[in-house]
């Protein structure tokens, strides 16, 4: 039987990984300039860590967890997201003792057992950031600025971030009651899931993709407009949200308050934000995040505020590929071609050149013609041909595959000739 990658997963082949690495290195540069440091946590954790933080009634925990028992019966889960793990590590290693505020970033695969569709995978990649240790609204502004600057580093333009405040657990409780009362007359017309959530967690209805629910949320059934979270915030919550909005405007970051934005995980407090893209169908969220001031306490630590986001790299890459916006870096590589009498020189020369350049050559003693074809296919910029007569005279032929030019170069001047060829020409980026 021939195997296939499991449903909802896929392989990134070399041509894909080259593009992904470009995006990853762009992200790394932005994080460095924002003074964020990378953290790597395990891909599986105690199941309880996610159940306690994401929320028992969230889709992630209720339906999408890759939960398993290991051979000793430990109750574990593949991580569906990174925030809980980062906070667990922050506590476990007492990072607070090394300074109050920590700026952290991460990149890696996450796992959610959802129904695969365009832009939704069971193993997907997130790049994310967490800023732990401060409740200052300026931290929220920095986080959203970082979020936007990452997309801009990948070439996205004209971004509008959606923001909302989800308040505190108390204000959320108040809002849930108002929303429940408002939706009550439409109860029977809600989808099954939402009807149930009217009892357990009415805020989740705002997130529903069911067209019946969307229609009801548009509000035509009622002569009252849908209640807004912002209207039930306490004074302090309202004030800090306004400060965040002023900060965003001050940085020239386009944003729009979205009263329906609630996020799918339970740990959020105050600021929540998302970015959506057209053309991705139902799975349009390119990334999102928010504040989680109660999370570390819920994990048994001291009350410690935090805010962060993650971006779905699969979706970002899909969009960039669809738009044809991925710059393919020109390879600065060399193909070494040889004739019968010089073939034995190739491995030594390749090894020396590989100290500096990317070098490829034929391993199977094929004809010069076959080697030149392979050079073309390899995408190499230059061919160094070890001709028999030239070799006798201490020279080689350097051929530039992009221009077709070729020159004979003395071996002792080879490095200078290569450097000259690889020098960026004027006007190139
Ligand atoms: P999230 O909104 O659940 O937030 O996920 C963030 C992003 O991950 C989504 O906007 C989407 O782009 C991507 N994503 C989620 N599920 C899938 C999937 N099945 N396939 C492909 N992409 C997917 C979080 O995970 C929070 N940890 C964000 C955060 C960090 N909040 C505070 N700090």
XYZ file of C-alpha atoms and ligand atoms in Angstrom:
462
model
C 0.000 0.000 0.000
C 1.246 3.474 -0.855
C 0.902 6.038 1.861
C -0.312 9.594 1.601
C 0.180 12.448 4.022
C -2.637 12.267 6.615
C -5.820 14.189 5.821
C -5.429 17.871 6.624
C -1.613 17.792 6.437
C 0.694 18.377 3.512
C 4.292 18.349 2.455
C 6.182 21.522 1.716
C 8.495 20.566 -1.122
C 11.826 22.348 -1.668
C 10.317 25.014 -3.952
C 7.750 25.714 -1.204
C 10.228 25.782 1.640
C 12.373 28.301 -0.215
C 9.410 30.650 -0.322
C 8.494 29.913 3.299
C 12.039 30.590 4.395
C 11.915 33.946 2.691
C 8.751 34.816 4.678
C 10.187 33.420 7.900
C 13.381 35.397 7.593
C 11.402 38.575 6.914
C 9.436 37.900 10.108
C 12.624 37.251 12.080
C 14.056 40.589 10.983
C 10.938 42.447 12.110
C 10.932 40.688 15.510
C 14.578 41.538 16.031
C 13.980 45.184 15.291
C 11.109 45.184 17.797
C 13.409 43.574 20.413
C 11.434 40.315 20.620
C 13.324 37.122 21.453
C 12.456 33.683 20.138
C 11.053 30.988 22.395
C 10.568 27.322 21.385
C 8.205 25.170 23.404
C 7.248 21.495 22.950
C 4.705 20.515 20.343
C 2.702 18.597 22.931
C 1.725 19.495 26.472
C -0.583 18.286 29.219
C -4.089 18.263 27.786
C -5.242 20.148 30.869
C -3.072 23.172 30.000
C -5.129 23.855 26.876
C -8.469 22.855 28.386
C -7.966 25.328 31.230
C -6.858 28.267 29.099
C -8.663 28.017 25.748
C -11.954 27.205 27.503
C -13.899 23.954 27.778
C -16.647 25.278 25.512
C -14.327 26.618 22.792
C -14.315 24.761 19.458
C -10.609 24.158 19.880
C -11.130 22.160 23.070
C -14.574 20.745 22.401
C -14.021 19.424 18.884
C -10.523 20.005 17.577
C -8.002 18.718 20.085
C -5.477 16.051 19.140
C -5.653 14.421 22.537
C -3.786 11.201 23.295
C -2.404 9.080 26.091
C 1.245 8.081 26.033
C 2.515 4.660 27.082
C 2.481 5.683 30.735
C -1.094 6.909 30.446
C -0.292 10.630 30.591
C -3.102 12.767 29.233
C -1.465 14.879 26.512
C -2.438 16.954 23.483
C -0.691 18.274 20.394
C -0.666 22.030 20.836
C -3.577 23.784 19.105
C -1.978 27.182 19.716
C 1.111 28.728 21.301
C -0.004 31.190 23.961
C -0.755 28.666 26.704
C 2.630 26.991 26.186
C 4.523 30.285 26.278
C 2.781 31.273 29.521
C 3.443 27.837 31.008
C 7.161 28.197 30.138
C 7.215 31.753 31.497
C 5.981 30.435 34.838
C 7.953 27.207 34.875
C 11.268 29.005 34.362
C 10.328 31.991 36.499
C 11.144 34.458 33.732
C 9.600 37.157 35.916
C 12.731 37.026 38.067
C 14.815 38.161 35.073
C 12.806 41.307 34.463
C 9.198 42.313 34.560
C 8.432 42.713 30.871
C 9.197 39.990 28.347
C 8.864 40.253 24.584
C 8.740 36.790 23.028
C 8.044 35.360 19.583
C 7.636 31.868 18.169
C 7.092 30.008 14.948
C 5.990 26.445 14.484
C 3.308 23.911 13.645
C 0.003 23.811 15.527
C -2.631 21.075 15.357
C -6.417 21.304 15.216
C -8.743 18.512 14.203
C -11.053 20.685 12.057
C -12.712 19.763 8.765
C -10.020 20.472 6.157
C -10.922 23.079 3.536
C -9.255 25.923 1.688
C -6.946 27.644 4.153
C -7.752 25.217 6.976
C -5.390 22.411 7.817
C -5.018 19.974 10.681
C -1.345 20.808 10.910
C -0.735 24.476 10.192
C 1.974 27.000 10.995
C 1.685 30.008 13.212
C 4.116 32.810 13.783
C 3.244 34.665 16.942
C 4.347 37.123 19.597
C 3.578 37.545 23.288
C 4.318 40.599 25.432
C 4.081 39.524 29.046
C 4.255 41.601 32.217
C 2.527 44.880 31.484
C -1.072 46.056 31.266
C -0.143 49.432 29.757
C -2.306 50.368 26.747
C 0.911 51.349 24.949
C 1.762 47.617 24.980
C -1.471 46.924 23.063
C -0.507 49.595 20.550
C 2.988 48.143 20.128
C 1.535 44.665 19.648
C -0.843 45.792 16.917
C 1.912 47.828 15.248
C 4.147 44.737 15.222
C 1.263 42.677 13.822
C 0.770 45.131 10.953
C 4.495 45.564 10.286
C 4.903 41.824 9.810
C 2.298 41.794 7.049
C 3.887 44.850 5.486
C 7.276 43.142 5.508
C 5.641 40.394 3.409
C 4.352 42.965 0.954
C 0.732 43.382 2.111
C -0.710 46.867 1.661
C -3.706 48.930 2.741
C -4.344 46.872 5.849
C -7.261 47.613 8.144
C -7.099 45.924 11.549
C -10.382 45.073 13.257
C -10.382 45.820 16.956
C -12.788 45.453 19.840
C -12.698 45.211 23.586
C -13.975 42.032 25.209
C -13.777 43.656 28.659
C -13.290 41.674 31.843
C -15.028 38.423 32.836
C -17.556 40.540 34.784
C -18.395 42.887 31.923
C -18.554 39.898 29.606
C -21.093 38.305 31.909
C -23.179 41.482 31.758
C -22.890 41.606 28.007
C -23.804 37.920 27.672
C -27.067 38.610 29.491
C -27.905 41.560 27.265
C -27.084 39.625 24.134
C -29.158 36.659 25.317
C -32.141 38.895 25.992
C -31.779 40.545 22.588
C -31.541 37.193 20.748
C -34.329 35.508 22.760
C -37.158 36.379 20.306
C -35.134 34.769 17.484
C -34.205 31.659 19.492
C -36.125 29.175 17.355
C -34.561 30.424 14.135
C -30.963 30.072 15.340
C -28.843 27.142 14.160
C -28.569 24.162 16.533
C -25.133 25.070 17.870
C -26.124 28.650 18.482
C -29.389 27.714 20.195
C -27.354 25.707 22.648
C -24.835 28.516 23.046
C -27.620 30.919 23.902
C -27.600 29.081 27.247
C -23.910 28.311 27.678
C -21.975 31.116 25.988
C -24.010 33.581 23.887
C -20.897 35.548 22.845
C -19.832 32.594 20.720
C -22.912 33.139 18.557
C -21.264 36.325 17.279
C -18.576 34.115 15.763
C -20.991 31.737 14.027
C -20.500 31.115 10.303
C -24.018 29.640 9.894
C -25.884 31.828 7.344
C -29.106 31.610 9.413
C -27.277 33.009 12.433
C -25.582 35.712 10.361
C -28.963 36.877 9.163
C -30.334 37.073 12.684
C -27.239 38.913 13.909
C -27.859 41.535 11.208
C -30.748 42.413 13.510
C -33.785 42.729 11.283
C -35.937 40.626 13.603
C -35.703 43.284 16.304
C -36.476 46.966 16.564
C -33.463 47.294 18.884
C -29.942 47.291 17.429
C -27.587 44.527 18.572
C -26.094 45.482 21.956
C -22.384 46.298 21.858
C -19.725 45.150 24.270
C -18.339 48.696 24.390
C -21.617 49.908 25.914
C -21.274 47.662 28.944
C -17.569 48.252 29.633
C -16.768 49.829 32.982
C -15.137 53.278 32.963
C -11.584 51.998 33.306
C -12.097 49.469 30.500
C -13.602 52.078 28.221
C -10.801 54.529 28.986
C -8.037 52.059 28.215
C -9.742 51.019 24.977
C -9.935 54.670 23.897
C -6.243 55.072 24.711
C -5.429 52.124 22.464
C -7.443 53.623 19.611
C -5.719 56.992 20.054
C -2.337 55.251 20.041
C -3.160 53.408 16.809
C -4.293 56.616 15.146
C -1.082 58.288 16.346
C 0.967 55.619 14.549
C -1.127 55.925 11.404
C -2.438 52.370 11.712
C -5.763 51.937 9.931
C -8.285 50.229 12.179
C -11.995 49.709 12.489
C -13.976 48.853 15.608
C -15.804 45.571 14.964
C -18.511 45.046 17.585
C -18.934 41.407 16.586
C -15.286 40.503 17.188
C -15.070 38.120 20.161
C -12.246 35.662 19.263
C -12.601 31.910 19.581
C -10.542 31.256 22.719
C -11.727 32.009 26.236
C -8.659 33.652 27.748
C -9.106 37.102 26.222
C -9.685 40.316 28.190
C -9.885 43.930 26.965
C -8.289 44.500 23.542
C -8.945 41.906 20.838
C -7.917 42.283 17.192
C -7.942 40.428 13.887
C -6.986 40.824 10.287
C -9.059 39.247 7.520
C -8.377 38.789 3.834
C -10.703 38.583 0.896
C -10.402 35.583 -1.384
C -9.794 33.012 1.314
C -13.436 31.970 1.574
C -14.832 31.130 4.990
C -11.341 30.866 6.471
C -10.512 34.505 5.993
C -8.708 35.225 9.280
C -5.070 35.901 8.494
C -4.269 36.375 12.135
C -5.549 37.624 15.431
C -4.834 38.131 19.062
C -5.557 40.147 22.130
C -4.928 40.710 25.789
C -5.100 37.830 28.300
C -4.684 39.390 31.712
C -6.065 36.421 33.658
C -4.310 33.555 31.893
C -1.115 33.285 33.910
C -3.083 33.483 37.143
C -5.358 30.718 35.877
C -2.213 28.602 35.479
C -1.407 29.092 39.150
C 0.972 32.028 38.773
C 0.808 35.537 40.189
C -1.565 37.956 38.446
C 0.435 38.856 35.330
C -0.990 40.687 32.327
C -0.107 39.746 28.768
C -1.024 40.423 25.171
C -0.140 38.700 21.911
C -1.193 37.481 18.504
C -0.557 34.755 16.015
C -0.626 34.747 12.272
C -1.552 31.738 10.146
C 1.449 31.328 7.867
C -0.314 28.845 5.556
C -2.941 31.459 4.754
C -0.379 34.208 4.315
C 1.620 32.047 1.902
C -1.503 31.049 -0.048
C -2.395 34.682 -0.591
C 1.108 35.697 -1.595
C 1.279 32.816 -4.037
C -2.123 33.609 -5.529
C -1.080 37.196 -6.029
C 2.230 36.118 -7.529
C 3.968 38.373 -5.071
C 6.651 36.043 -3.851
C 10.056 37.236 -4.920
C 12.154 34.292 -5.967
C 15.651 35.184 -4.973
C 18.121 34.636 -7.777
C 20.330 31.755 -6.782
C 23.963 32.666 -6.353
C 25.066 29.184 -7.228
C 27.634 27.438 -9.343
C 27.570 24.228 -11.381
C 30.918 22.508 -11.844
C 31.200 20.705 -15.172
C 34.093 18.456 -16.158
C 35.458 16.364 -18.994
C 36.828 12.849 -18.844
C 40.372 13.961 -17.968
C 39.369 16.515 -15.300
C 36.512 14.682 -13.590
C 38.671 13.543 -10.683
C 39.457 17.198 -9.829
C 35.825 18.087 -9.265
C 35.193 16.883 -5.692
C 38.249 18.741 -4.355
C 37.364 21.920 -6.158
C 33.698 21.686 -5.126
C 34.636 21.235 -1.486
C 36.891 24.296 -1.552
C 34.300 26.447 -3.332
C 31.564 25.269 -0.959
C 33.267 27.169 1.831
C 31.757 30.250 0.205
C 29.355 29.369 -2.621
C 26.478 26.993 -3.296
C 27.930 24.370 -5.618
C 26.377 21.468 -7.510
C 27.957 18.882 -9.838
C 27.300 15.579 -11.546
C 28.044 12.494 -9.459
C 27.601 9.889 -12.159
C 30.238 10.592 -14.812
C 27.731 11.775 -17.400
C 28.586 13.493 -20.712
C 29.411 17.202 -20.865
C 26.168 17.734 -22.743
C 24.167 16.082 -19.957
C 26.046 18.146 -17.366
C 25.209 21.409 -19.154
C 21.529 20.454 -19.238
C 21.630 19.656 -15.531
C 23.285 23.037 -14.904
C 20.401 24.793 -16.644
C 17.822 22.830 -14.698
C 19.572 23.483 -11.396
C 19.003 27.218 -11.688
C 22.734 27.911 -11.238
C 24.003 31.343 -12.216
C 27.477 30.233 -13.301
C 29.087 27.153 -14.777
C 32.749 26.522 -14.148
C 33.960 24.215 -16.869
C 37.090 22.217 -16.213
C 38.214 21.741 -19.839
C 41.117 19.344 -20.378
C 43.291 21.780 -22.360
C 42.489 24.685 -20.061
C 43.268 22.608 -16.983
C 46.713 21.792 -18.433
C 47.354 25.541 -18.557
C 46.053 26.242 -15.073
C 42.815 27.851 -16.248
C 39.061 27.157 -16.267
C 36.145 28.562 -18.248
C 33.533 30.567 -16.339
C 30.204 30.815 -18.111
C 27.405 33.120 -16.968
C 24.151 31.294 -17.684
C 22.015 34.418 -17.424
C 23.936 36.471 -20.014
C 25.658 33.689 -21.963
C 29.039 35.422 -21.549
C 32.076 33.306 -20.911
C 35.703 33.931 -20.071
C 38.828 31.918 -19.417
C 40.171 32.533 -15.941
C 43.433 31.571 -14.304
C 42.838 29.354 -11.298
C 44.605 31.726 -8.960
C 42.232 34.539 -9.985
C 39.095 32.401 -9.921
C 37.703 33.750 -6.657
C 37.979 37.349 -7.834
C 36.259 36.444 -11.104
C 33.395 34.752 -9.240
C 32.977 37.626 -6.824
C 32.845 40.040 -9.718
C 30.116 37.980 -11.380
C 28.085 37.685 -8.201
C 28.366 41.338 -7.276
C 24.890 42.887 -7.250
C 24.580 44.955 -10.397
C 23.532 48.538 -9.986
C 19.849 49.117 -9.537
C 19.099 45.578 -8.350
C 17.529 45.337 -4.883
P -6.358 31.951 16.618
O -7.232 33.066 16.125
O -7.021 30.737 17.098
O -5.458 32.590 17.753
O -5.335 31.564 15.488
C -4.521 32.537 14.860
C -4.439 32.302 13.366
O -4.017 30.972 13.087
C -5.757 32.403 12.629
O -6.106 33.750 12.367
C -5.463 31.649 11.345
O -4.781 32.468 10.419
C -4.513 30.573 11.822
N -5.229 29.281 11.946
C -6.004 28.861 12.963
N -6.489 27.621 12.727
C -6.012 27.256 11.513
C -6.128 26.081 10.687
N -6.831 25.024 11.089
N -5.490 26.060 9.490
C -4.759 27.132 9.074
N -4.598 28.249 9.810
C -5.216 28.324 11.008
C -4.521 31.906 18.474
O -4.109 30.824 18.184
C -3.971 32.690 19.652
N -2.933 31.866 20.306
C -3.412 34.031 19.213
C -2.869 34.803 20.368
C -1.580 34.903 20.744
N -3.581 35.482 21.258
C -2.775 35.998 22.165
N -1.559 35.636 21.863
